[in-house]
mmCIF file of C-alpha atoms in Angstrom:
data_model
loop_
_atom_site.group_PDB
_atom_site.id
_atom_site.type_symbol
_atom_site.label_atom_id
_atom_site.label_comp_id
_atom_site.label_asym_id
_atom_site.label_seq_id
_atom_site.Cartn_x
_atom_site.Cartn_y
_atom_site.Cartn_z
ATOM 1 C CA VAL A 1 111.862 -29.948 92.091
ATOM 2 C CA PRO A 2 110.046 -28.067 94.899
ATOM 3 C CA PHE A 3 113.079 -28.530 97.183
ATOM 4 C CA ASP A 4 115.522 -26.720 94.904
ATOM 5 C CA ASP A 5 116.811 -23.470 96.272
ATOM 6 C CA LEU A 6 116.527 -20.270 94.271
ATOM 7 C CA PRO A 7 119.967 -20.327 92.570
ATOM 8 C CA GLU A 8 119.422 -23.911 91.418
ATOM 9 C CA ARG A 9 116.003 -23.061 89.949
ATOM 10 C CA TYR A 10 117.330 -20.010 88.094
ATOM 11 C CA GLY A 11 120.371 -21.929 86.920
ATOM 12 C CA ARG A 12 118.251 -24.813 85.641
ATOM 13 C CA ASN A 13 115.838 -22.457 83.872
ATOM 14 C CA TYR A 14 118.724 -20.557 82.287
ATOM 15 C CA ALA A 15 120.327 -23.803 81.090
ATOM 16 C CA ILE A 16 117.032 -25.109 79.676
ATOM 17 C CA SER A 17 116.272 -21.816 77.975
ATOM 18 C CA PHE A 18 119.767 -21.605 76.495
ATOM 19 C CA ALA A 19 119.695 -25.222 75.274
ATOM 20 C CA CYS A 20 116.232 -24.973 73.695
ATOM 21 C CA THR A 21 116.784 -21.511 72.201
ATOM 22 C CA SER A 22 120.065 -22.762 70.717
ATOM 23 C CA GLY A 23 118.161 -25.555 69.004
ATOM 24 C CA ASN A 24 119.362 -28.468 71.140
ATOM 25 C CA ALA A 25 117.365 -31.400 69.770
ATOM 26 C CA GLN A 26 117.034 -33.190 73.112
ATOM 27 C CA CYS A 27 115.799 -30.071 74.881
ATOM 28 C CA LEU A 28 113.230 -29.344 72.174
ATOM 29 C CA GLU A 29 112.102 -32.984 72.155
ATOM 30 C CA ASP A 30 111.700 -33.003 75.953
ATOM 31 C CA ALA A 31 109.754 -29.744 75.815
ATOM 32 C CA HIS A 32 107.484 -31.039 73.063
ATOM 33 C CA THR A 33 106.869 -34.267 74.987
ATOM 34 C CA LEU A 34 105.802 -32.328 78.086
ATOM 35 C CA VAL A 35 103.499 -30.069 76.046
ATOM 36 C CA LYS A 36 102.043 -33.099 74.261
ATOM 37 C CA ILE A 37 101.292 -34.758 77.615
ATOM 38 C CA TYR A 38 99.548 -31.593 78.819
ATOM 39 C CA ALA A 39 97.631 -31.231 75.549
ATOM 40 C CA ASN A 40 96.354 -34.810 75.738
ATOM 41 C CA THR A 41 95.888 -35.388 79.472
ATOM 42 C CA ASP A 42 95.759 -32.064 81.371
ATOM 43 C CA ARG A 43 98.870 -33.099 83.325
ATOM 44 C CA LYS A 44 100.651 -29.777 83.787
ATOM 45 C CA ILE A 45 104.367 -29.204 83.500
ATOM 46 C CA PRO A 46 105.761 -29.004 87.057
ATOM 47 C CA ASN A 47 106.069 -25.602 88.731
ATOM 48 C CA GLY A 48 109.359 -23.941 87.985
ATOM 49 C CA LEU A 49 109.600 -25.493 84.532
ATOM 50 C CA GLU A 50 106.892 -23.461 82.795
ATOM 51 C CA LEU A 51 109.367 -22.303 80.148
ATOM 52 C CA TYR A 52 109.009 -25.755 78.607
ATOM 53 C CA TYR A 53 105.545 -24.720 77.417
ATOM 54 C CA CYS A 54 107.091 -22.129 75.121
ATOM 55 C CA HIS A 55 109.839 -24.339 73.752
ATOM 56 C CA GLY A 56 107.371 -27.181 73.233
ATOM 57 C CA PHE A 57 105.668 -25.214 70.455
ATOM 58 C CA ARG A 58 108.857 -24.462 68.512
ATOM 59 C CA GLY A 59 109.526 -26.320 65.269
ATOM 60 C CA ASP A 60 107.335 -28.160 62.797
ATOM 61 C CA GLY A 61 104.493 -30.557 63.445
ATOM 62 C CA LYS A 62 103.085 -29.004 66.608
ATOM 63 C CA VAL A 63 99.651 -28.034 65.265
ATOM 64 C CA PRO A 64 97.588 -30.622 67.220
ATOM 65 C CA GLU A 65 99.224 -29.639 70.510
ATOM 66 C CA PHE A 66 98.850 -25.932 69.756
ATOM 67 C CA VAL A 67 95.142 -26.320 68.993
ATOM 68 C CA SER A 68 94.514 -28.458 72.080
ATOM 69 C CA VAL A 69 96.358 -26.096 74.424
ATOM 70 C CA TRP A 70 94.752 -23.046 72.789
ATOM 71 C CA ASN A 71 91.312 -24.595 73.358
ATOM 72 C CA LYS A 72 92.130 -25.235 77.028
ATOM 73 C CA MET A 73 93.452 -21.694 77.467
ATOM 74 C CA SER A 74 90.408 -20.139 75.801
ATOM 75 C CA LEU A 75 88.072 -21.843 78.280
ATOM 76 C CA MET A 76 89.993 -20.749 81.382
ATOM 77 C CA PRO A 77 88.683 -17.895 83.502
ATOM 78 C CA ASN A 78 90.610 -14.657 83.134
ATOM 79 C CA THR A 79 91.756 -14.890 86.749
ATOM 80 C CA ASN A 80 93.572 -18.190 86.208
ATOM 81 C CA SER A 81 97.353 -17.716 86.364
ATOM 82 C CA MET A 82 97.795 -20.713 84.075
ATOM 83 C CA LYS A 83 95.995 -18.715 81.372
ATOM 84 C CA ALA A 84 98.759 -16.087 81.467
ATOM 85 C CA THR A 85 101.413 -18.808 81.178
ATOM 86 C CA LEU A 86 99.684 -20.339 78.167
ATOM 87 C CA ILE A 87 99.063 -16.968 76.490
ATOM 88 C CA SER A 88 102.806 -16.409 76.566
ATOM 89 C CA ALA A 89 103.696 -19.955 75.508
ATOM 90 C CA LEU A 90 101.338 -20.094 72.540
ATOM 91 C CA GLY A 91 103.141 -17.046 71.139
ATOM 92 C CA CYS A 92 106.247 -19.207 70.716
ATOM 93 C CA THR A 93 104.949 -21.155 67.738
ATOM 94 C CA ASP A 94 107.065 -20.958 64.589
ATOM 95 C CA ASN A 95 104.093 -21.773 62.355
ATOM 96 C CA PRO A 96 103.019 -18.637 60.417
ATOM 97 C CA THR A 97 99.427 -19.860 60.029
ATOM 98 C CA LEU A 98 99.121 -20.446 63.778
ATOM 99 C CA GLN A 99 100.770 -17.088 64.501
ATOM 100 C CA TRP A 100 98.203 -15.311 62.312
ATOM 101 C CA SER A 101 95.278 -17.234 63.784
ATOM 102 C CA TYR A 102 96.467 -16.568 67.317
ATOM 103 C CA LEU A 103 96.796 -12.845 66.629
ATOM 104 C CA ASP A 104 93.357 -12.891 65.017
ATOM 105 C CA THR A 105 91.778 -14.228 68.242
ATOM 106 C CA THR A 106 92.509 -10.877 69.861
ATOM 107 C CA LEU A 107 90.221 -8.895 67.586
ATOM 108 C CA GLY A 108 87.048 -9.911 69.384
ATOM 109 C CA SER A 109 85.099 -11.360 66.482
ATOM 110 C CA GLY A 110 84.958 -14.443 64.321
ATOM 111 C CA PRO A 111 84.961 -18.165 65.071
ATOM 112 C CA ASN A 112 88.167 -18.043 67.129
ATOM 113 C CA ASN A 113 87.063 -15.233 69.418
ATOM 114 C CA VAL A 114 88.304 -15.570 72.987
ATOM 115 C CA ASN A 115 86.958 -13.584 75.907
ATOM 116 C CA TYR A 116 90.259 -11.825 76.577
ATOM 117 C CA THR A 117 90.649 -8.787 78.746
ATOM 118 C CA GLN A 118 92.227 -5.821 76.971
ATOM 119 C CA GLN A 119 95.512 -6.579 78.747
ATOM 120 C CA GLN A 120 95.388 -10.203 77.600
ATOM 121 C CA ARG A 121 94.853 -9.018 74.010
ATOM 122 C CA ARG A 122 98.039 -6.992 74.382
ATOM 123 C CA ASP A 123 99.782 -9.964 75.979
ATOM 124 C CA VAL A 124 98.899 -12.254 73.058
ATOM 125 C CA PHE A 125 100.241 -9.687 70.598
ATOM 126 C CA GLY A 126 103.381 -9.200 72.676
ATOM 127 C CA ALA A 127 103.899 -12.958 73.026
ATOM 128 C CA VAL A 128 103.786 -13.537 69.279
ATOM 129 C CA VAL A 129 106.070 -10.577 68.640
ATOM 130 C CA ALA A 130 108.637 -11.381 71.336
ATOM 131 C CA ASN A 131 108.545 -15.163 71.772
ATOM 132 C CA SER A 132 108.846 -16.392 68.213
ATOM 133 C CA LEU A 133 111.993 -15.939 66.190
ATOM 134 C CA THR A 134 110.000 -16.142 62.950
ATOM 135 C CA SER A 135 106.960 -13.965 63.614
ATOM 136 C CA LEU A 136 108.071 -10.541 62.375
ATOM 137 C CA PRO A 137 106.806 -10.904 58.757
ATOM 138 C CA VAL A 138 103.461 -12.265 60.012
ATOM 139 C CA VAL A 139 103.098 -9.465 62.562
ATOM 140 C CA ILE A 140 103.883 -6.756 59.998
ATOM 141 C CA ASP A 141 101.389 -8.247 57.539
ATOM 142 C CA PHE A 142 98.773 -8.567 60.298
ATOM 143 C CA ILE A 143 99.215 -4.912 61.284
ATOM 144 C CA SER A 144 99.049 -3.716 57.690
ATOM 145 C CA GLN A 145 95.814 -5.623 57.046
ATOM 146 C CA LYS A 146 94.017 -5.098 60.360
ATOM 147 C CA GLU A 147 95.438 -1.911 61.842
ATOM 148 C CA ALA A 148 92.144 -0.273 62.865
ATOM 149 C CA GLU A 149 90.795 -3.453 64.483
ATOM 150 C CA ILE A 150 94.034 -4.031 66.384
ATOM 151 C CA LEU A 151 94.194 -0.483 67.724
ATOM 152 C CA SER A 152 90.556 -0.630 68.795
ATOM 153 C CA SER A 153 90.805 -4.036 70.499
ATOM 154 C CA GLN A 154 94.063 -3.236 72.294
ATOM 155 C CA GLY A 155 93.354 0.404 73.128
ATOM 156 C CA ARG A 156 96.721 1.494 71.758
ATOM 157 C CA THR A 157 97.932 4.076 69.303
ATOM 158 C CA LEU A 158 99.790 3.017 66.178
ATOM 159 C CA GLU A 159 102.971 4.466 67.681
ATOM 160 C CA GLN A 160 102.580 2.295 70.804
ATOM 161 C CA LEU A 161 101.894 -0.791 68.714
ATOM 162 C CA LEU A 162 104.930 -0.239 66.509
ATOM 163 C CA THR A 163 107.074 0.392 69.592
ATOM 164 C CA VAL A 164 106.161 -3.101 70.838
ATOM 165 C CA VAL A 165 107.281 -4.531 67.500
ATOM 166 C CA ALA A 166 110.457 -2.423 67.326
ATOM 167 C CA ASN A 167 111.485 -3.381 70.869
ATOM 168 C CA SER A 168 111.292 -7.056 69.969
ATOM 169 C CA ILE A 169 113.736 -6.838 67.072
ATOM 170 C CA LYS A 170 116.991 -8.436 68.056
ATOM 171 C CA ASN A 171 120.367 -7.808 66.494
ATOM 172 C CA VAL A 172 121.997 -11.069 65.427
ATOM 173 C CA ASP A 173 125.429 -9.472 65.264
#
């Protein structure tokens, strides 16, 4: 893949994104396979195909891979660019329990605490809000239960936080 020119890379990424987002079973299976390989062996998805990380967490039955990849991400130094890729990808899970737990890691306390920077805390929140098609009820419940902690850990106002949520709402029509 490193020899592809720019239009081919963008075209391939657009096609993969469209196929997986549309629910193409083969695309989602391929993405899950690549994430599973990374989760179990540390063999990364090739450069230029990082969007497979996100699509690999969509659908049911991805808990072991999510936990494994989350553990790897949480141990990475904050300067590692792979950490940013995984922060975004983990937000793609469709599992409400994992969405809640992932959001909870940003609050800076508890057993799942990760040494995030303030920007990474915002990135996790934004990833769950924007990257999952099913996260809105979880996010709203999370905000209603933990508003003060969220605002403190992210350094945002309630208005800013709700703007992030509102901007992620997509019109199906």
